[in-house]
XYZ file of C-alpha atoms in Angstrom:
469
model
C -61.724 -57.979 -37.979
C -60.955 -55.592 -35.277
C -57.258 -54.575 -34.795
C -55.203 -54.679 -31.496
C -55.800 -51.639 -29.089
C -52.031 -49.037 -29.967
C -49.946 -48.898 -27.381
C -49.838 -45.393 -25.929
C -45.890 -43.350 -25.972
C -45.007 -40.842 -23.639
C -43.187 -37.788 -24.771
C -40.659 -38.011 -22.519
C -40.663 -34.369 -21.508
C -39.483 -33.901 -18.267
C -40.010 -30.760 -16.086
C -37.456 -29.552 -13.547
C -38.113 -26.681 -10.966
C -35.742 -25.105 -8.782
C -36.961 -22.441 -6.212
C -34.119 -22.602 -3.687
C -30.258 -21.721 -4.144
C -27.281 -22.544 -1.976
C -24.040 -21.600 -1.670
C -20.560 -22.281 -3.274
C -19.833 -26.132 -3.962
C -16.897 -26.888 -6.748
C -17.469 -30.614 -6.351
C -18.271 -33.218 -9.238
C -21.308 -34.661 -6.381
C -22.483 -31.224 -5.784
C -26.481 -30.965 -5.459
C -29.279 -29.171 -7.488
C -29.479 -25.579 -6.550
C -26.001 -25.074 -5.762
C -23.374 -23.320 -7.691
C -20.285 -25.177 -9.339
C -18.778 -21.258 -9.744
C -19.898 -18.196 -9.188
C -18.611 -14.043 -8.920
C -20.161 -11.401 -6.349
C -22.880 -13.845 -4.927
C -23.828 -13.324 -1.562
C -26.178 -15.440 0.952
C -28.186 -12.266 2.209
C -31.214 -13.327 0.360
C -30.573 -17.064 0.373
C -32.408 -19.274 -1.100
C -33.151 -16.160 -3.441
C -30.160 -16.085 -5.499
C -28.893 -12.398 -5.299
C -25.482 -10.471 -5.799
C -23.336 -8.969 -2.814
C -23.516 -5.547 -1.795
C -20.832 -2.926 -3.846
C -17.932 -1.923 -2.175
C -16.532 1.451 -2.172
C -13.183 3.222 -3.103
C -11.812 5.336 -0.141
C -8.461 5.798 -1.744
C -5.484 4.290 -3.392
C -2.324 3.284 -1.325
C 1.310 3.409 -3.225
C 2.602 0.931 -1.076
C 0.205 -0.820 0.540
C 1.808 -2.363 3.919
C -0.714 -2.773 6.007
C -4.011 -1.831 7.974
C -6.305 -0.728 11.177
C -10.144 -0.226 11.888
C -11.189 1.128 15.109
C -11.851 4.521 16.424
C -9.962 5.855 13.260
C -9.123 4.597 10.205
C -4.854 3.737 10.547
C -2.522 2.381 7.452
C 0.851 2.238 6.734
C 1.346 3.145 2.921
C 5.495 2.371 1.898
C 7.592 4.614 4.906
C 4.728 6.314 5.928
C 2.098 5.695 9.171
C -1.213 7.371 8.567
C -4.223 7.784 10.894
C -7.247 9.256 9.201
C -5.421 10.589 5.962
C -3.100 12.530 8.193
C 0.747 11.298 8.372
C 1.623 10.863 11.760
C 5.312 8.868 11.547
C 7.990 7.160 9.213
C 8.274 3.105 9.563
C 9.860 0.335 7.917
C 9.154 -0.126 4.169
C 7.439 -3.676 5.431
C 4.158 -5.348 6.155
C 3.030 -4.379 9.663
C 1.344 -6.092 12.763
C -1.183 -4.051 14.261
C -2.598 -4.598 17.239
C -4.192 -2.083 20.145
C -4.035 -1.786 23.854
C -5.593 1.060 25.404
C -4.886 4.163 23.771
C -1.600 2.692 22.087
C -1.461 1.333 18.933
C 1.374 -0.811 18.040
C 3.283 -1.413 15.059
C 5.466 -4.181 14.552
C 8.226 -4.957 13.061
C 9.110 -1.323 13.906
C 8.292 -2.182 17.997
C 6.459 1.629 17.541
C 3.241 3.162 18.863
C 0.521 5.469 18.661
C -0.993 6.979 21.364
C -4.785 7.469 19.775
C -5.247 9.922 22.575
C -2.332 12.588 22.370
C -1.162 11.783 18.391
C 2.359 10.808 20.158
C 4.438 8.193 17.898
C 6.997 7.030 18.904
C 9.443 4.030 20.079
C 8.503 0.885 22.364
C 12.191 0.805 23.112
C 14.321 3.661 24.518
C 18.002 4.390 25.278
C 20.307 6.550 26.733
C 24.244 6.633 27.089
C 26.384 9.162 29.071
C 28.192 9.587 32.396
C 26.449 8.191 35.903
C 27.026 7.643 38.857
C 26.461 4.456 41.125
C 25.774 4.902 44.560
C 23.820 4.958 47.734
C 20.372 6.396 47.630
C 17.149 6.135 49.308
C 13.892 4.062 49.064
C 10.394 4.392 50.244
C 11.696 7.406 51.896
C 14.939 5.279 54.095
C 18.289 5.256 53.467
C 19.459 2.239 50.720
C 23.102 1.317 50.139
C 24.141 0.729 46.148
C 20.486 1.313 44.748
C 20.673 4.491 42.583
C 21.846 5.656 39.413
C 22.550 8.999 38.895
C 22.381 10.835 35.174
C 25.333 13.474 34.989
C 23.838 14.956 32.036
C 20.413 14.245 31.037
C 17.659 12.637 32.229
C 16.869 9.259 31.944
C 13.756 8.338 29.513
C 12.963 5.371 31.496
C 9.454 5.236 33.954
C 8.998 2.717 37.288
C 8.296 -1.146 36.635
C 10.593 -0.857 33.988
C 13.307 -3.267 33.593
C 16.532 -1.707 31.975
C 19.625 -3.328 30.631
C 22.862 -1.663 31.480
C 25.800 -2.332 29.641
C 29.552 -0.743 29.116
C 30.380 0.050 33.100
C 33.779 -0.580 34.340
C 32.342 -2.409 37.175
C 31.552 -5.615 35.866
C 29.299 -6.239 38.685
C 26.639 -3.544 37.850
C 26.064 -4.808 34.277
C 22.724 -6.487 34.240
C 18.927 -6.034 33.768
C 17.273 -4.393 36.793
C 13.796 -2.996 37.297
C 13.243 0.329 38.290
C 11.329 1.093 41.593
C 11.338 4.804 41.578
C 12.705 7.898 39.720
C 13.510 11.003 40.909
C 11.573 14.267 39.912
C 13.775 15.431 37.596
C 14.260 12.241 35.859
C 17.673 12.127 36.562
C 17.919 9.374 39.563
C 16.771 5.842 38.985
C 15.979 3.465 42.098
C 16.165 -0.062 42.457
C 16.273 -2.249 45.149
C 18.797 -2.118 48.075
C 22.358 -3.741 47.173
C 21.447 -3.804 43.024
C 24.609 -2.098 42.234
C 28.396 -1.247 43.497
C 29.553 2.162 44.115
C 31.077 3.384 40.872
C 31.241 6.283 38.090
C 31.917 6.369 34.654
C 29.993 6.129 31.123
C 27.004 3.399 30.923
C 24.072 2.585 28.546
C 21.003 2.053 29.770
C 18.276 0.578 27.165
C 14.242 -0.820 27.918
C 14.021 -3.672 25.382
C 10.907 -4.771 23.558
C 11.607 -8.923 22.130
C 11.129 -9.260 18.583
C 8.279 -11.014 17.295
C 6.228 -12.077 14.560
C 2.543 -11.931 15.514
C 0.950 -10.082 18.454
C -2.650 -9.979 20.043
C -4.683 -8.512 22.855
C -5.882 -10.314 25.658
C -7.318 -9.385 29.398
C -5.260 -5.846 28.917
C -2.433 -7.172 28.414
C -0.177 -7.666 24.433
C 0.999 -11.227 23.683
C 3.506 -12.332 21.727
C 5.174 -14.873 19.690
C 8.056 -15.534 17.643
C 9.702 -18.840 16.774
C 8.801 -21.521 19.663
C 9.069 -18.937 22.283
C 5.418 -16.862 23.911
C 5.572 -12.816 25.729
C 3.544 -10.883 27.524
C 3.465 -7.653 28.178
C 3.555 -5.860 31.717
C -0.083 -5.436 32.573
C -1.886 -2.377 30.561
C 1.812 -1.332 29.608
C 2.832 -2.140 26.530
C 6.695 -0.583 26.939
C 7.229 -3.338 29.196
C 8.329 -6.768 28.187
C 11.131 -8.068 30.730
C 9.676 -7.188 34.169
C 9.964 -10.486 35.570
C 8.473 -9.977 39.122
C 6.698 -12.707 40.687
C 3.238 -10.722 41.046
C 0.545 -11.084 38.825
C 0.953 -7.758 36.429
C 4.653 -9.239 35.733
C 5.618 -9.803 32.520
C 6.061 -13.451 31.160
C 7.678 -15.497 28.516
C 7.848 -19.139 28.016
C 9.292 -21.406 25.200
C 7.509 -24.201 24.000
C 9.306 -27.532 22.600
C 6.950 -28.795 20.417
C 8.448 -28.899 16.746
C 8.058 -25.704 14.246
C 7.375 -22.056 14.925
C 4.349 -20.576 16.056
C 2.391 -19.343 13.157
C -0.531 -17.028 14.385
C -2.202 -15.902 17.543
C -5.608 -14.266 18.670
C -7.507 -13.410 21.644
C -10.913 -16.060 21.780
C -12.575 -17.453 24.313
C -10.967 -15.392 27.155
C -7.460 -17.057 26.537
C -4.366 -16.015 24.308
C -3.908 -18.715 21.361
C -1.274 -19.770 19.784
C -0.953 -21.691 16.893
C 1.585 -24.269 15.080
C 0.812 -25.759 11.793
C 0.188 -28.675 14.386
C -1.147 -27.574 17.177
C -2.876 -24.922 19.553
C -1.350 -23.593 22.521
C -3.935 -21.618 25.211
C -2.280 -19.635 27.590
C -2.916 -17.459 30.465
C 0.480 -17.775 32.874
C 0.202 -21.392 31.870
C 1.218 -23.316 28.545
C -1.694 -26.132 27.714
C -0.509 -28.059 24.318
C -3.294 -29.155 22.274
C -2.859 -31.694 19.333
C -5.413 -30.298 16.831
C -5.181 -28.529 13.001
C -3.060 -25.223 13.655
C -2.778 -22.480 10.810
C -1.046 -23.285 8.112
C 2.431 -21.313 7.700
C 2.047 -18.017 5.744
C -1.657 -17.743 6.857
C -1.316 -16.168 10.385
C -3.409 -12.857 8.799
C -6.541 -15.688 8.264
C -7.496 -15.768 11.938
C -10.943 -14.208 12.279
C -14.080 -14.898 14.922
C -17.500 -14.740 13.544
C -20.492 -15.986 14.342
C -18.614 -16.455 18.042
C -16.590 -19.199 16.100
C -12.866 -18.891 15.288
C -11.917 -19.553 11.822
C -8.367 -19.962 9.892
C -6.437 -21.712 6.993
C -4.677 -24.824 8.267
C -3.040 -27.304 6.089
C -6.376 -29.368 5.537
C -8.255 -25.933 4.947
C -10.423 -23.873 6.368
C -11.786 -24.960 9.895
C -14.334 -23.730 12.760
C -13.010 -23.737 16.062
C -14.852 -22.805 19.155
C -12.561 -24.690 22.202
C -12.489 -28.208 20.892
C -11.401 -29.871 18.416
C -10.682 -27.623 15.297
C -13.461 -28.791 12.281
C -12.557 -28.564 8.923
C -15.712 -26.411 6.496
C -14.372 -26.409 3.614
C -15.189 -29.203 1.590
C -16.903 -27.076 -0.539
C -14.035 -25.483 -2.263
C -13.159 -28.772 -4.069
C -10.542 -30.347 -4.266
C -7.875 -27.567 -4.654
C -5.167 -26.260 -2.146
C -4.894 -22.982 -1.163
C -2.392 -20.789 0.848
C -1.466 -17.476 2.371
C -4.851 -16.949 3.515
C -5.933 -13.138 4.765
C -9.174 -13.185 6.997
C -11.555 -11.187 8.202
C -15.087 -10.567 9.449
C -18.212 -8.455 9.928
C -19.103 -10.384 12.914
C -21.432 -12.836 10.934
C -19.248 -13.778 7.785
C -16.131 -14.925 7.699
C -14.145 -13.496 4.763
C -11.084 -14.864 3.696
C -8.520 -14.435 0.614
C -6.941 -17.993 -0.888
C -4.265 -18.100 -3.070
C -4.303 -20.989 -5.015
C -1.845 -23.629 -6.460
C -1.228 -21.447 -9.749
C -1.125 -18.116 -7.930
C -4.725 -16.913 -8.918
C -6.719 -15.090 -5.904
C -10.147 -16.268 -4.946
C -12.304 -13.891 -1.732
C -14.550 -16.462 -0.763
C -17.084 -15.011 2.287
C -18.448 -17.923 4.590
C -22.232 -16.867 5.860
C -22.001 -18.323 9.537
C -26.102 -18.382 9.917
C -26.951 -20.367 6.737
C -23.240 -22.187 6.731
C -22.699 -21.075 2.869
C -19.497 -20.671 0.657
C -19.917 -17.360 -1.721
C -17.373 -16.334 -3.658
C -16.973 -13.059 -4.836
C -13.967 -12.350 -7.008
C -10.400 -12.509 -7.421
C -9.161 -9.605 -5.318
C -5.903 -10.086 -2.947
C -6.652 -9.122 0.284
C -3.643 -7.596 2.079
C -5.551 -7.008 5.312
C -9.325 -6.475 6.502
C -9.957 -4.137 9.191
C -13.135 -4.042 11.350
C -14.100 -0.334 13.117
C -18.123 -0.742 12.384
C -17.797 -1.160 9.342
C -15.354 -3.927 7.315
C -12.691 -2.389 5.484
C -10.231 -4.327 3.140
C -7.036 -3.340 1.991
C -5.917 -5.039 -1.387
C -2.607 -5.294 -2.845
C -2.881 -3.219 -5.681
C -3.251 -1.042 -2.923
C -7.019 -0.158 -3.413
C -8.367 0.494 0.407
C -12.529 -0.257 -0.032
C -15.586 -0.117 2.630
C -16.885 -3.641 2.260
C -19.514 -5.807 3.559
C -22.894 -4.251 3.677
C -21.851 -0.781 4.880
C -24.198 1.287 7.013
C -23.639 4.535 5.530
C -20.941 5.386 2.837
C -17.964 8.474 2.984
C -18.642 11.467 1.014
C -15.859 11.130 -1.966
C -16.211 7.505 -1.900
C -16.636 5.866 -5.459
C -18.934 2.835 -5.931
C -17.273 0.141 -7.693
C -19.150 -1.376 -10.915
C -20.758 -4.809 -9.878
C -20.819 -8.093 -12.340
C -21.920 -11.102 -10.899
C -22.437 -14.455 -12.651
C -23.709 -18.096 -11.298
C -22.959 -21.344 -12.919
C -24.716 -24.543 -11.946
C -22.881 -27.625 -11.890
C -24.008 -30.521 -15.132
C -28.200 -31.452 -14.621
C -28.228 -35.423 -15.166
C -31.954 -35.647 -14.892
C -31.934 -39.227 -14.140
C -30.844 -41.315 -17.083
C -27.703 -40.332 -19.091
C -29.364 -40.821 -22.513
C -29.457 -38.318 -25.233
C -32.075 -35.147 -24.184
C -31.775 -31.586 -25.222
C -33.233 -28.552 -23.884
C -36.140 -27.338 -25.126
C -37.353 -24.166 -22.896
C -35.641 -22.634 -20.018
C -37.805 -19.934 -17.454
C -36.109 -18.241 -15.442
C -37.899 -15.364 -12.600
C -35.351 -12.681 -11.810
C -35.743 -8.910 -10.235
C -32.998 -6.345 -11.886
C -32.179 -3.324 -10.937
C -32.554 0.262 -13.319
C -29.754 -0.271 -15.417
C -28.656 -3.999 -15.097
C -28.813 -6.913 -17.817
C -29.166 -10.756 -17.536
C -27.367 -12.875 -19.521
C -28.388 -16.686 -20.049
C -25.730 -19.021 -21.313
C -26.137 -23.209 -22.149
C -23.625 -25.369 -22.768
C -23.647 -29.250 -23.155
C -21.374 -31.695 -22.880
C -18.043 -29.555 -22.026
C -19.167 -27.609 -25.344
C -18.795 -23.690 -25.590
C -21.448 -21.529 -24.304
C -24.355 -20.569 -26.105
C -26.407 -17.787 -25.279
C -30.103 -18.375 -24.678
C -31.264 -14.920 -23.382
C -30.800 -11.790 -22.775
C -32.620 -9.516 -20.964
């Protein structure tokens, strides 16, 4: 009697093989190959899975307040302003606003400068008090009744196309912001425009006023300006002139806008002077354009950045893209966690940017613009990133580091020591039944000197180590 043929069993042994990596995605749906968490991961190899470029101690800051990349290396370190190591003027104890224009750089809240040129700091604003005299003058070489003010002591520190407030004159009439047409030789005799002024002596102020604001940007040689609802330009090229109202086109200009909540960031992008509101955009050039789109969220007017010709900031549904339409929101990747007081910056291709999240905990996450990649690298605070060539960031333990993927480093500089760690999100393999691991291969390229480390864990357990190389 023959028997019936056995039926065959399959060993169930599955084989999974992953050749090609992506980026940051801390979502319970994330696919294969990308990375539920990871530390000092960069995209430079992608879909090779390979840790960022070190960065590199310059120097420690006290006080770190703020910081500038361009032609030279500028910081503000507690009451100090340095440029290139060298201290070059005392400021406020306070973050700072840079922002250049020619060969000034300005400072705010302190409304100073720094001529890169000549190493002059100094004041935006000026005054001057003492005796003068109102009277008739000349202009453009003719006779000109009430148009001059006369310094009976020293000379005025005030230039032409300068508007001037004077205040404290016993004829009522001649108190009033004027601009100045033309002064003297000696600095001692202002000109205005015929009729500006009554005949009079006595004691006067005279002060050149810079408004106060929050944020400031360059644009088409010109500084702009916000703070609260209200938007200021600058005189063209001029930066010590703010209230030159002329009706010509290197006037200065100022405009409030009535859409609810203050303005909480600008940039220069696209050829236009932006403005944002936690809800909304505002363009300008000489013209206010309202635009109803995702502005930057409040406390995260340092995250505006351009790269990869894309403009990129915090707003109150994250991180968006914007490049002249309608702002679009990238990162979904981060999960499902809030961040805040976002610092950005850029090496023209990634977007780096420092979140704060809900508990207070720091993440620098670096957006690769050609693969369009999360990468997180660690938990440093970014105070300020500063772009002269090279990246620089500034953190708040006051550490000031070349970043990025420098092209050559500082002699003195001091390499920082590099861990980096990936972590894939839960394999399923198909059915949820019970399975266990039963050989893991892994091809990886170290450097002299490094180690690999291979942990396992299943089902929320603790880690196990598998390997070590």
């Amino acid at each position: 009697m023959s028997g019936l043929p056995s039926m065959v069993h399959g060993d169930g042994i599955k084989k999974s093989v992953q050749v090609k990596f992506k980026g940051y995605d801390h979502n319970l749906g994330a696919e294969e190959g990308s990375l539920w968490d990871m530390e000092n991961l960069s995209g430079d190899s992608a879909p090779v899975l390979a840790p960022r470029k070190p960065r590199y101690l310059l120097r420690t800051l006290e006080k770190p307040n703020g910081l500038y990349a361009g032609e030279s290396l500028c910081w503000a370190d507690g009451g100090s302003f340095y440029v290139d190591g060298e201290q070059k003027g005392a400021v406020e104890d306070s973050r700072k606003q840079f922002c250049a224009l020619g060969d000034y750089l300005i400072l705010l809240p302190d409304k100073a400068y720094y001529n890169k040129r000549t190493g002059e700091f100094g004041s935006l604003e000026a005054q001057w008090s003492g005796g003068v005299r109102f009277e008739d003058g000349v202009f453009a070489g003719e006779s000109a009744k009430g148009n001059s003010i006369v310094s009976t002591g020293e000379a005025f520190p005030f230039s032409v196309n300068e508007a001037v407030t004077i205040s404290g004159c016993g004829e009522e009439r001649n108190n009033k912001t004027a601009v100045i047409r033309e002064v003297s030789e000696d600095g001692k005799t202002l000109r205005f425009y015929e009729n500006s002024f009554q005949v009079w002596s006595g004691e006067a102020a005279l002060k050149r006023e810079v408004p106060d604001m929050d944020f400031l940007c360059e644009n088409e040689n010109r500084l702009w300006g916000c703070k609260g609802s209200t938007i200021y330009a600058s005189y063209l090229g001029n930066p010590f002139i703010w209230t030159n109202f002329d009706t010509v086109s290197t006037a200065c200009f100022a405009a409030d806008v009535g859409s609810a909540g203050d303005f909480t960031g600008c940039c220069s992008y696209l050829g236009y002077p932006v403005f944002f509101k936690e809800y909304g955009s505002k363009p300008s050039n000489f013209q206010v354009m309202g635009s109803a789109s995702l502005g930057v969220e409040k406390g995260s007017g340092r995250s505006l950045a351009v790269a990869g010709e894309r403009l990129f900031y915090l707003s109150r549904s994250g991180v968006v893209s914007y490049a002249g339409g309608v702002p679009q929101v990238i990162s979904q990747a981060l999960g499902q966690q809030r961040f805040r007081n976002a610092v950005g910056g850029s090496d023209g291709t990634k977007y780096y940017v420092s979140l704060e999240d809900s508990l207070g905990a720091s993440h620098l996450f670096a957006f690769d613009t050609r693969i369009g990649q999360w990468y997180r690298e660690d938990g440093v605070r970014a105070l300020e990133f500063g772009w002269g060539g090279e990246l620089y960031l500034l953190a708040s333990d006051g550490g000031l580091w070349l970043a990025g993927d420098p092209r050559s480093i500082p002699e003195g500089a001091v390499q920082e020591t590099l861990q980096s760690a990936a972590e894939f999100g839960d394999f399923i393999e198909g059915s949820p039944g019970k399975k266990g691991l039963s050989k893991l291969l892994l091809r990886a390229e170290l450097e002299a000197g490094a180690s690999l480390r291979v942990l396992v864990r299943y089902d929320g357990g603790p880690w196990r180590q598998a390997g070590q190389l």
